[in-house]
mmCIF file with all atom_site columns, C-alpha atoms in Angstrom:
data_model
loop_
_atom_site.group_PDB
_atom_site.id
_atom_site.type_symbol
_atom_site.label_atom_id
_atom_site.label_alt_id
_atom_site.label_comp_id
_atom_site.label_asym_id
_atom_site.label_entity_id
_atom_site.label_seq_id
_atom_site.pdbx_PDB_ins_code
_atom_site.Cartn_x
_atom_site.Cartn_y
_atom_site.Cartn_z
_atom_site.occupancy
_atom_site.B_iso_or_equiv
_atom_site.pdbx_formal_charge
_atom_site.auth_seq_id
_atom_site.auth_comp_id
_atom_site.auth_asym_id
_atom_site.auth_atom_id
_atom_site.pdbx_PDB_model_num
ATOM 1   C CA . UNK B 1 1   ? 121.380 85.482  68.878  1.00 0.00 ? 1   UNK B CA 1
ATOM 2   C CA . UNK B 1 2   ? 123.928 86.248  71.521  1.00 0.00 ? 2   UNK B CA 1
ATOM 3   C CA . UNK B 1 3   ? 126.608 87.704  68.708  1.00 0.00 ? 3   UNK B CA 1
ATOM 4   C CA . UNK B 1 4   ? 123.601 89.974  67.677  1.00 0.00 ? 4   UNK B CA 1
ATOM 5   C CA . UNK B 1 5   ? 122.455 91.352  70.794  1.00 0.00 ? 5   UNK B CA 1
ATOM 6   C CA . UNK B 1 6   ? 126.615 91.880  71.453  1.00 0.00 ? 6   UNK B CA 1
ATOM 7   C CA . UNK B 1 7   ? 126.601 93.765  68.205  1.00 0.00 ? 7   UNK B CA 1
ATOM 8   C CA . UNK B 1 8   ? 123.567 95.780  68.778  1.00 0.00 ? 8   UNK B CA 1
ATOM 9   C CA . UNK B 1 9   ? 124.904 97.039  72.461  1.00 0.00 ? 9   UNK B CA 1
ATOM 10  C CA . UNK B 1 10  ? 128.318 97.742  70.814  1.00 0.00 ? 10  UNK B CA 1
ATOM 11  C CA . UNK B 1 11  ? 127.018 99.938  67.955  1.00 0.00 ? 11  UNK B CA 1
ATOM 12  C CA . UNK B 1 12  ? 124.844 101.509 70.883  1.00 0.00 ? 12  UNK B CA 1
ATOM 13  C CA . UNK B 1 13  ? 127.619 102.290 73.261  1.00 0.00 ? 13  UNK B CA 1
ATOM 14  C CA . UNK B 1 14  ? 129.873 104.082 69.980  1.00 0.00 ? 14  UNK B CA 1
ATOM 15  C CA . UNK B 1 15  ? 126.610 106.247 68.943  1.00 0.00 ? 15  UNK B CA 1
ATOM 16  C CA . UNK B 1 16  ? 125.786 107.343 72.516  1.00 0.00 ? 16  UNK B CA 1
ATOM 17  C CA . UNK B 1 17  ? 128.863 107.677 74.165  1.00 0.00 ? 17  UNK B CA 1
ATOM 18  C CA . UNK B 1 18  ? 128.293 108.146 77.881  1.00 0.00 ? 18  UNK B CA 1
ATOM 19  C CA . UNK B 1 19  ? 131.625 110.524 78.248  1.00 0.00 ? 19  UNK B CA 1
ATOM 20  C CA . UNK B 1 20  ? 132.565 111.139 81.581  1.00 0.00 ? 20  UNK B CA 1
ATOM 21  C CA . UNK B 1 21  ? 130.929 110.624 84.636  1.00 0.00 ? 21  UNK B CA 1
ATOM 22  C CA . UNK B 1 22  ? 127.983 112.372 85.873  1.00 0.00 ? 22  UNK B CA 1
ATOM 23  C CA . UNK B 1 23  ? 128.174 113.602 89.890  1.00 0.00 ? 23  UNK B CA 1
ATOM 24  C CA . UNK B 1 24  ? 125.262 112.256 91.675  1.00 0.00 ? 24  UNK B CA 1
ATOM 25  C CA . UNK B 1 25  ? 124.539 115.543 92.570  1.00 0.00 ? 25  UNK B CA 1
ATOM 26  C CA . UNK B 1 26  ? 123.816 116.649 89.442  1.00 0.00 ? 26  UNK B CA 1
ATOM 27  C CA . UNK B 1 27  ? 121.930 114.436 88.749  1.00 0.00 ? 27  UNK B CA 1
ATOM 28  C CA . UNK B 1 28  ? 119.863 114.321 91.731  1.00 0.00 ? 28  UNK B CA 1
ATOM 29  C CA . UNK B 1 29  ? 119.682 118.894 91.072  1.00 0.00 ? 29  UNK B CA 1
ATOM 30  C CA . UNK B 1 30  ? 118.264 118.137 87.870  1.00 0.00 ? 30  UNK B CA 1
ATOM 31  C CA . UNK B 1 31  ? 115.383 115.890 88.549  1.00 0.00 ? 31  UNK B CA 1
ATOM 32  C CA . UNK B 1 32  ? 112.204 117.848 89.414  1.00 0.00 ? 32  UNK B CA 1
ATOM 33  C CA . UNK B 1 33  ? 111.065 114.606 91.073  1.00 0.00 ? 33  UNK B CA 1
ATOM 34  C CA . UNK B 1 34  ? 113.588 114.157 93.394  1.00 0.00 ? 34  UNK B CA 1
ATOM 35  C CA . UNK B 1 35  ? 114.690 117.988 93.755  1.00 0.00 ? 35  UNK B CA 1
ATOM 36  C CA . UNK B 1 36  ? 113.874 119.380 97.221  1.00 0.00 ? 36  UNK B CA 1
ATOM 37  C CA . UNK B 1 37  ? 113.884 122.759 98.220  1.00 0.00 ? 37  UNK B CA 1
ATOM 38  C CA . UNK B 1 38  ? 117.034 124.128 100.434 1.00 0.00 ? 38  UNK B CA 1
ATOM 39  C CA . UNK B 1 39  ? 115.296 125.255 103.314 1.00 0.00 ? 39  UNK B CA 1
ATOM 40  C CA . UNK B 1 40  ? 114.099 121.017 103.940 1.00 0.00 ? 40  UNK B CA 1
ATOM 41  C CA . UNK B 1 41  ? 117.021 119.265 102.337 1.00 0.00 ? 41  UNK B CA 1
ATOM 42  C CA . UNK B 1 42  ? 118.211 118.440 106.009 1.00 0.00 ? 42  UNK B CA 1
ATOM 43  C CA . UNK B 1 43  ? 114.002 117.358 106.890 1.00 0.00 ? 43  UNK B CA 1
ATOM 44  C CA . UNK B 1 44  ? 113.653 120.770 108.935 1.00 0.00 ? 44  UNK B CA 1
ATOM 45  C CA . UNK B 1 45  ? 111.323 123.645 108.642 1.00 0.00 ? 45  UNK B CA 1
ATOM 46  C CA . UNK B 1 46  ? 111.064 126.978 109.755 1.00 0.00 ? 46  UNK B CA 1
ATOM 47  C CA . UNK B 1 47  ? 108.081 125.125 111.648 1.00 0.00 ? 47  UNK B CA 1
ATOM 48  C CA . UNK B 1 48  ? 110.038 122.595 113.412 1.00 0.00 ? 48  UNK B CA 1
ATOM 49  C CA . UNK B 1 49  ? 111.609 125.781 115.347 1.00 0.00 ? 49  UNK B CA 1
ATOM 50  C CA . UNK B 1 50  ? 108.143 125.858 117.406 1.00 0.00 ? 50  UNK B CA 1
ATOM 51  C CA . UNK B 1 51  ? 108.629 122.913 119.772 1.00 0.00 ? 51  UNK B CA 1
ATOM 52  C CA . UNK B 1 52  ? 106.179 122.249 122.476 1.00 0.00 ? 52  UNK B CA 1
ATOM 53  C CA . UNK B 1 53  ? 107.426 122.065 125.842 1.00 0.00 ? 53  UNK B CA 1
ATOM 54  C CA . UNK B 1 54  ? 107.600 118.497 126.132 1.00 0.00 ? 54  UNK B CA 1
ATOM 55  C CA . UNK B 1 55  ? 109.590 118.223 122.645 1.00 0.00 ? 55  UNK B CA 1
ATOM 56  C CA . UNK B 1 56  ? 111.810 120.702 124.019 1.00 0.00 ? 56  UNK B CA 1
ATOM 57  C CA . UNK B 1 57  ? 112.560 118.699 127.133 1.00 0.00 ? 57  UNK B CA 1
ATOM 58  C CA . UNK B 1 58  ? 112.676 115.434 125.034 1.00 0.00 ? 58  UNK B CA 1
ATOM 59  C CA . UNK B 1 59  ? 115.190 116.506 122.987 1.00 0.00 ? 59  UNK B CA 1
ATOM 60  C CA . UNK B 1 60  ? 117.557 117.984 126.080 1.00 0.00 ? 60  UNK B CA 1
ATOM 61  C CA . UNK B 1 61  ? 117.561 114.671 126.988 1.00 0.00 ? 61  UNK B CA 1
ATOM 62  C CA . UNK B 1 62  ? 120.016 112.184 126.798 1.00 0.00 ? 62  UNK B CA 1
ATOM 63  C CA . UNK B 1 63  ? 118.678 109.264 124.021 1.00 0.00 ? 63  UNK B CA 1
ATOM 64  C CA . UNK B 1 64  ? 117.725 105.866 125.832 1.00 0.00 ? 64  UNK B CA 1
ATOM 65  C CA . UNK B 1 65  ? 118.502 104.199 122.428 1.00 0.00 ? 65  UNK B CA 1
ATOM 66  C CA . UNK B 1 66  ? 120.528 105.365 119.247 1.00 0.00 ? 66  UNK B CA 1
ATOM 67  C CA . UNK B 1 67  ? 119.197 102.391 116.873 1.00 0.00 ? 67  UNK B CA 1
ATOM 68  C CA . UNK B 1 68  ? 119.679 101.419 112.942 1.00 0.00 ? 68  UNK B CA 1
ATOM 69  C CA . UNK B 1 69  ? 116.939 102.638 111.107 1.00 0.00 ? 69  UNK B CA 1
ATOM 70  C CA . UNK B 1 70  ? 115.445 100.589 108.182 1.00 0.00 ? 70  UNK B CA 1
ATOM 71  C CA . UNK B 1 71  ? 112.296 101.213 105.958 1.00 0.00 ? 71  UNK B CA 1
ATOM 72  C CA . UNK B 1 72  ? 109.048 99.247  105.185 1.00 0.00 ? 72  UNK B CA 1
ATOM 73  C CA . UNK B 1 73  ? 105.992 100.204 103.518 1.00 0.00 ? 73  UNK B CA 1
ATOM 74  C CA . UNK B 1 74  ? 102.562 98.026  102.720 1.00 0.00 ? 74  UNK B CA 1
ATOM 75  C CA . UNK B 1 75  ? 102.486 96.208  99.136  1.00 0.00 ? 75  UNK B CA 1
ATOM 76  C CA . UNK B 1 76  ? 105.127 95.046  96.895  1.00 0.00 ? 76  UNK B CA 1
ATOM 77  C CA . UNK B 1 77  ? 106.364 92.428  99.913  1.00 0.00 ? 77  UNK B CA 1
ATOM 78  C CA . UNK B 1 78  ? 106.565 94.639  102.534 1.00 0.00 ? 78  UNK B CA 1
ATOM 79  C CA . UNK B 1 79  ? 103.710 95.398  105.346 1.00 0.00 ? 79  UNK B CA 1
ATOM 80  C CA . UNK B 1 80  ? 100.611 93.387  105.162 1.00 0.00 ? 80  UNK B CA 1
ATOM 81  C CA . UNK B 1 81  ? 97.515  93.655  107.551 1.00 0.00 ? 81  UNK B CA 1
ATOM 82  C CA . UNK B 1 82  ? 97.816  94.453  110.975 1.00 0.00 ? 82  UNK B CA 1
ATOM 83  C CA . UNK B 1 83  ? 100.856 95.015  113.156 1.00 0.00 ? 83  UNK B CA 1
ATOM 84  C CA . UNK B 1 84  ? 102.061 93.174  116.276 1.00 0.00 ? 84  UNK B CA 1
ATOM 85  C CA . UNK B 1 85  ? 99.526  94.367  118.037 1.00 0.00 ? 85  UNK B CA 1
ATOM 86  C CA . UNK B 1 86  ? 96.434  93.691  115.852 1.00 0.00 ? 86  UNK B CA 1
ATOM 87  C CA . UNK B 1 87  ? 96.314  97.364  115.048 1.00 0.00 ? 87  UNK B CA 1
ATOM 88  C CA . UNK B 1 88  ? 96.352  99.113  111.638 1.00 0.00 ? 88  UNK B CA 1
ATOM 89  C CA . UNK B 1 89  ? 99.788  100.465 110.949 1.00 0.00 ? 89  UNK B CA 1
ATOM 90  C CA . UNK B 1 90  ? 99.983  104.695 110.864 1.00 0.00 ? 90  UNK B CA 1
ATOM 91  C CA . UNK B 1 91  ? 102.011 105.741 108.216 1.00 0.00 ? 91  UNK B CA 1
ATOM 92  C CA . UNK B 1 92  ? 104.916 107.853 109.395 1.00 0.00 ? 92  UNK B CA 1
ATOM 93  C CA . UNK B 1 93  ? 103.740 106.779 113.059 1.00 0.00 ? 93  UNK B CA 1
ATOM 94  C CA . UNK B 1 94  ? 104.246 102.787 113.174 1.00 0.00 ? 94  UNK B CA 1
ATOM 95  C CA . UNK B 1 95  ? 107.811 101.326 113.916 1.00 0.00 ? 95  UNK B CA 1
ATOM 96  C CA . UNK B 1 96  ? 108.787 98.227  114.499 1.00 0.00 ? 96  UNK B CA 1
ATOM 97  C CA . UNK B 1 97  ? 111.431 97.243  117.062 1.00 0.00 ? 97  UNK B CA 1
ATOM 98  C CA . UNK B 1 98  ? 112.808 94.539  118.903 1.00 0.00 ? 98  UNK B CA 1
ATOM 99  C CA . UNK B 1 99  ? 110.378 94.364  121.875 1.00 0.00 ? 99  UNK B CA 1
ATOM 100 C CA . UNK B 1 100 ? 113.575 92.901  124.220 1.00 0.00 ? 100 UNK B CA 1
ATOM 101 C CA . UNK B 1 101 ? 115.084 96.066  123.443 1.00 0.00 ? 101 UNK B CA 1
ATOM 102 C CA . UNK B 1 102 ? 112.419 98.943  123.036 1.00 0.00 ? 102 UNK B CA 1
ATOM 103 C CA . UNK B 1 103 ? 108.660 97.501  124.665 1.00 0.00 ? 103 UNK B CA 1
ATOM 104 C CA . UNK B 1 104 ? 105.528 97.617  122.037 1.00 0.00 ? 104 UNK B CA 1
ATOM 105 C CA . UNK B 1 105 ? 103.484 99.975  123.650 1.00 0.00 ? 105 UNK B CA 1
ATOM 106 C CA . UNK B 1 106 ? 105.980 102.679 124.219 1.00 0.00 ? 106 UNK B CA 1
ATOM 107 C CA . UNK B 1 107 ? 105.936 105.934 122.261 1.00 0.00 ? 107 UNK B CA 1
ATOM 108 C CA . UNK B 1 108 ? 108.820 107.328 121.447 1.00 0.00 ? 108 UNK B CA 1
ATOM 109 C CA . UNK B 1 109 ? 110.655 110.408 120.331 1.00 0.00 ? 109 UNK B CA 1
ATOM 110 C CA . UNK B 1 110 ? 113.129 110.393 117.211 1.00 0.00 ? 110 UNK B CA 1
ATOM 111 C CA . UNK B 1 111 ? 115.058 114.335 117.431 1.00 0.00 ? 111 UNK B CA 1
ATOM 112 C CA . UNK B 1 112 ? 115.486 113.717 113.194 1.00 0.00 ? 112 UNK B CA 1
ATOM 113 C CA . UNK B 1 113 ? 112.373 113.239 112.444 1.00 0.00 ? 113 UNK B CA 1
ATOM 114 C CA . UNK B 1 114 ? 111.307 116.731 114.295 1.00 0.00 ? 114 UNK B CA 1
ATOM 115 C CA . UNK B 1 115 ? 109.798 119.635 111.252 1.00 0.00 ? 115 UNK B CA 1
ATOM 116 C CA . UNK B 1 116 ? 110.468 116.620 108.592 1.00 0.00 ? 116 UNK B CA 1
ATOM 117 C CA . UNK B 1 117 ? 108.248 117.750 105.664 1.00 0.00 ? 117 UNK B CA 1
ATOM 118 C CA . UNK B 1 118 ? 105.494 115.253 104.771 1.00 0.00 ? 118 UNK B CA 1
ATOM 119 C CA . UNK B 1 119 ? 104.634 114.423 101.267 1.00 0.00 ? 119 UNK B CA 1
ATOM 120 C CA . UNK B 1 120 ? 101.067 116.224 102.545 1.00 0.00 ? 120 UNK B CA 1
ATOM 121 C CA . UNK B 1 121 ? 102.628 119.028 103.298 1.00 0.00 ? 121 UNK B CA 1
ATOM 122 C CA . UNK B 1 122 ? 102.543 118.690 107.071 1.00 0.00 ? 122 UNK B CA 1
ATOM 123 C CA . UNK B 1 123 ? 105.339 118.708 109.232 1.00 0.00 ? 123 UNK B CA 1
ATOM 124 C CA . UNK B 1 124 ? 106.748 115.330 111.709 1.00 0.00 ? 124 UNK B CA 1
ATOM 125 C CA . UNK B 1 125 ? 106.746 116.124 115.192 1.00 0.00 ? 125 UNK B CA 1
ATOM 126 C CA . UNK B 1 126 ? 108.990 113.664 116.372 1.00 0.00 ? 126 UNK B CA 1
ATOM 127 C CA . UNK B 1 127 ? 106.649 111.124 117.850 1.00 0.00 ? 127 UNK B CA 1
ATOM 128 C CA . UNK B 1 128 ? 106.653 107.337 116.502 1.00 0.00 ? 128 UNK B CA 1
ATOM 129 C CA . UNK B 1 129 ? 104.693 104.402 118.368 1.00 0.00 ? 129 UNK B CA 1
ATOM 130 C CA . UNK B 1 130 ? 106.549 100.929 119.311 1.00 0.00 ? 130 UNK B CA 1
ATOM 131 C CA . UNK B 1 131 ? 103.672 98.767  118.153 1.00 0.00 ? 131 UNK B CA 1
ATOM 132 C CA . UNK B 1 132 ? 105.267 96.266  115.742 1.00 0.00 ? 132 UNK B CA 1
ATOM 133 C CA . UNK B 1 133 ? 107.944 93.951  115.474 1.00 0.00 ? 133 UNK B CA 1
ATOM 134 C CA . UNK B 1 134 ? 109.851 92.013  112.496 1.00 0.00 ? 134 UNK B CA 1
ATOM 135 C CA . UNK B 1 135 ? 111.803 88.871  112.264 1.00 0.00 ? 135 UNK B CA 1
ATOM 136 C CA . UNK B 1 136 ? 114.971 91.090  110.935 1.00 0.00 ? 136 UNK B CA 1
ATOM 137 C CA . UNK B 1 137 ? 114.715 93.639  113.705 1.00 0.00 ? 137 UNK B CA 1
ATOM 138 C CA . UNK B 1 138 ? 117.286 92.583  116.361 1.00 0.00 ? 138 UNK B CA 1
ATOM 139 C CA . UNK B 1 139 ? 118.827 94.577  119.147 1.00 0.00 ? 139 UNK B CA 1
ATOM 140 C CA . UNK B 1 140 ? 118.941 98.514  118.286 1.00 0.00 ? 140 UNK B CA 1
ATOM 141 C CA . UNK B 1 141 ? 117.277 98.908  115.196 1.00 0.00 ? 141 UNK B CA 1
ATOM 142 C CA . UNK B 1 142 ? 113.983 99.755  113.947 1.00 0.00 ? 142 UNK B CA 1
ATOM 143 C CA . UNK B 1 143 ? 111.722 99.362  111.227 1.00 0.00 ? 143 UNK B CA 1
ATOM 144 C CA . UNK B 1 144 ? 109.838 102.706 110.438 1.00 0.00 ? 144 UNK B CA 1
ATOM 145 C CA . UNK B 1 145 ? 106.047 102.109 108.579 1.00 0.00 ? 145 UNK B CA 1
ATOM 146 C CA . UNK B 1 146 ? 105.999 104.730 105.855 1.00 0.00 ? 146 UNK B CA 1
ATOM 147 C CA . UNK B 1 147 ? 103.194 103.755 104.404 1.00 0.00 ? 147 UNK B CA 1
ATOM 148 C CA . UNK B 1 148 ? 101.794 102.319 100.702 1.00 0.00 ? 148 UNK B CA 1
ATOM 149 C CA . UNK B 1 149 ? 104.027 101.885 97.872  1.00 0.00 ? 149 UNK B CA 1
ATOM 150 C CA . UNK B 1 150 ? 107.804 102.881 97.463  1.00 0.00 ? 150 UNK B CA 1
ATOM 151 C CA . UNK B 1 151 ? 106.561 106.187 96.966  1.00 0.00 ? 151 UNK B CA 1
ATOM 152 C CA . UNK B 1 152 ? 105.998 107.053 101.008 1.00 0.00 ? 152 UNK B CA 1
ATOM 153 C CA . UNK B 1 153 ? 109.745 106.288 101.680 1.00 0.00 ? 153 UNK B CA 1
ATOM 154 C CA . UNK B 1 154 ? 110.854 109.333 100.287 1.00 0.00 ? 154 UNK B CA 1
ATOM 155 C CA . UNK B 1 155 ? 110.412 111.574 102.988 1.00 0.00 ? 155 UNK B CA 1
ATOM 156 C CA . UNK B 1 156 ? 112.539 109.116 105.414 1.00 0.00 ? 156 UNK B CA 1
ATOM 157 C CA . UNK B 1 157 ? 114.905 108.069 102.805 1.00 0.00 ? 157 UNK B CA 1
ATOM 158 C CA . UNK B 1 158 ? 117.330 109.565 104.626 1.00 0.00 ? 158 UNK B CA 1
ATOM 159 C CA . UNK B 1 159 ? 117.415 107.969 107.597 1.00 0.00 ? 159 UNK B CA 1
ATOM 160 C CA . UNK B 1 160 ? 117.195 104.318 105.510 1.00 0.00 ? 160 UNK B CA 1
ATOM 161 C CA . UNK B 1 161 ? 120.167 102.132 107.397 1.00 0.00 ? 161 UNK B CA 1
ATOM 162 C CA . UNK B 1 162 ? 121.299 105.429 109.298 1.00 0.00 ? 162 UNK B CA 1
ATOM 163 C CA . UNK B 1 163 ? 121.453 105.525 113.148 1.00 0.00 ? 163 UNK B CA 1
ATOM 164 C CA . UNK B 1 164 ? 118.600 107.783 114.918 1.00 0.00 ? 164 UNK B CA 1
ATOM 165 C CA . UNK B 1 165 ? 118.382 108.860 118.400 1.00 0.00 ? 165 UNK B CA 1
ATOM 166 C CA . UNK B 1 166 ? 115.600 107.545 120.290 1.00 0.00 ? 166 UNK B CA 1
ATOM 167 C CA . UNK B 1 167 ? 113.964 108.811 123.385 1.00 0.00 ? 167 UNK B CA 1
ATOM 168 C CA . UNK B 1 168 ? 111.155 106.873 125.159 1.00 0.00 ? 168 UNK B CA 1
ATOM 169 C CA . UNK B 1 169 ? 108.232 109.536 125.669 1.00 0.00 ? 169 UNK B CA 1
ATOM 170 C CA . UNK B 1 170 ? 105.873 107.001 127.847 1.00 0.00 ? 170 UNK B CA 1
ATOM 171 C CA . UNK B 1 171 ? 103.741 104.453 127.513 1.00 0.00 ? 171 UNK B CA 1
ATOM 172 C CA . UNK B 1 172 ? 100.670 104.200 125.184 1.00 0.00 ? 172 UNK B CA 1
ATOM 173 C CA . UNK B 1 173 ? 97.004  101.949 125.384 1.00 0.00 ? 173 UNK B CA 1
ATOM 174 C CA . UNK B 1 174 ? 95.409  100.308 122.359 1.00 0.00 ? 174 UNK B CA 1
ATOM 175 C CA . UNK B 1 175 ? 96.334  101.031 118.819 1.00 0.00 ? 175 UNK B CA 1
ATOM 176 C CA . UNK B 1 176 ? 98.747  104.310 118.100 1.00 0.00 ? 176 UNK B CA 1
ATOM 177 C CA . UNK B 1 177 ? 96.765  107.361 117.229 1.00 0.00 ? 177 UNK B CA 1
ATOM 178 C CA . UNK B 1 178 ? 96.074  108.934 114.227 1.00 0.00 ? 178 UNK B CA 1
ATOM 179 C CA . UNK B 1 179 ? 97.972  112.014 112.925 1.00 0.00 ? 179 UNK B CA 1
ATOM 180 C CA . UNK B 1 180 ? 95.413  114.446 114.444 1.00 0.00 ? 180 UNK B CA 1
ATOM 181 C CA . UNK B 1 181 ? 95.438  113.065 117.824 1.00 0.00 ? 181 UNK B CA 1
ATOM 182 C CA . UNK B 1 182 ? 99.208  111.365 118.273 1.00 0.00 ? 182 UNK B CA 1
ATOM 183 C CA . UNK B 1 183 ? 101.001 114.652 119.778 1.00 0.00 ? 183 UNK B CA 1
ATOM 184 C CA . UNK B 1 184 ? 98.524  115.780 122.128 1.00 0.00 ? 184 UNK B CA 1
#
């Protein structure tokens, strides 16, 4: 069996020769999935130019925290239920830290995430709530909720095992708001 399957991928490899090597640009320019439009390659908009006043002062700021960003999302082993808090996790909202190093409860400012494009079209305005925590999140890093599925990593794929700079923008009661409500 094993001399036939060794066969069969040797008489595949001479009839589709792979050549040379593809850039992973290229590749990445020529799939309409993945293929993102100049003006948000970097995760900024025209919008993100029209920063409230408190933004605008958040991001003058020197960062409290420049932490390791990692990625988790509900099904396929990641998220289940309720964060740290007993709350339902926000998509693009939730994050998960050490609570020795950044509290649960405070909300926070990330400058990178500020006019990031939304797969529903809306725009990040830089605001994330401390209100989980994991067993691999130690010292400055975070876990940012994206969502369900793979699928809602894509528009922080980015900033997967990258380091972000984090400004605390107060405290926070109950459960973190919902998109509507979570810059005002």
């Amino acid at each position: 069996m094993f001399d036939t399957l060794a066969a069969f991928a040797m008489l595949w490899a001479a009839a589709f020769s792979a050549g040379d090597p593809v850039p992973y640009e290229t590749v990445v320019a020529a799939d309409p999935v993945v293929a993102v439009s100049p003006e948000v390659a970097d995760g900024s908009s025209e919008d993100a130019t029209d920063l409230t006043p408190e933004q605008a002062a958040l991001m003058a700021e020197e960062p409290d925290w420049n932490a390791r960003a990692s990625l988790y999302h509900a099904g396929g082993g990641g998220a289940t239920g309720n964060d740290s808090l007993g709350c339902r996790p926000i998509p693009m909202r939730t994050l998960a830290t050490d609570p020795r190093v950044i509290p649960r409860r405070t909300r926070l400012f990330i400058r990178e995430t500020v006019g990031m494009r939304l797969a529903d079209g809306t725009i990040h305005d830089g605001y994330w709530y401390a209100s989980d925590t994991g067993g691999a999140i130690r010292g400055q890093r975070v876990d940012l909720y994206t969502g369900h599925g793979r699928g809602s990593m894509q528009p922080v794929m980015r900033f997967n095992q990258q380091r972000l700079t984090i400004t605390a923008a107060g405290r926070f009661d109950g459960c973190p708001p919902a998109w509507n409500t979570a810059s005002r």
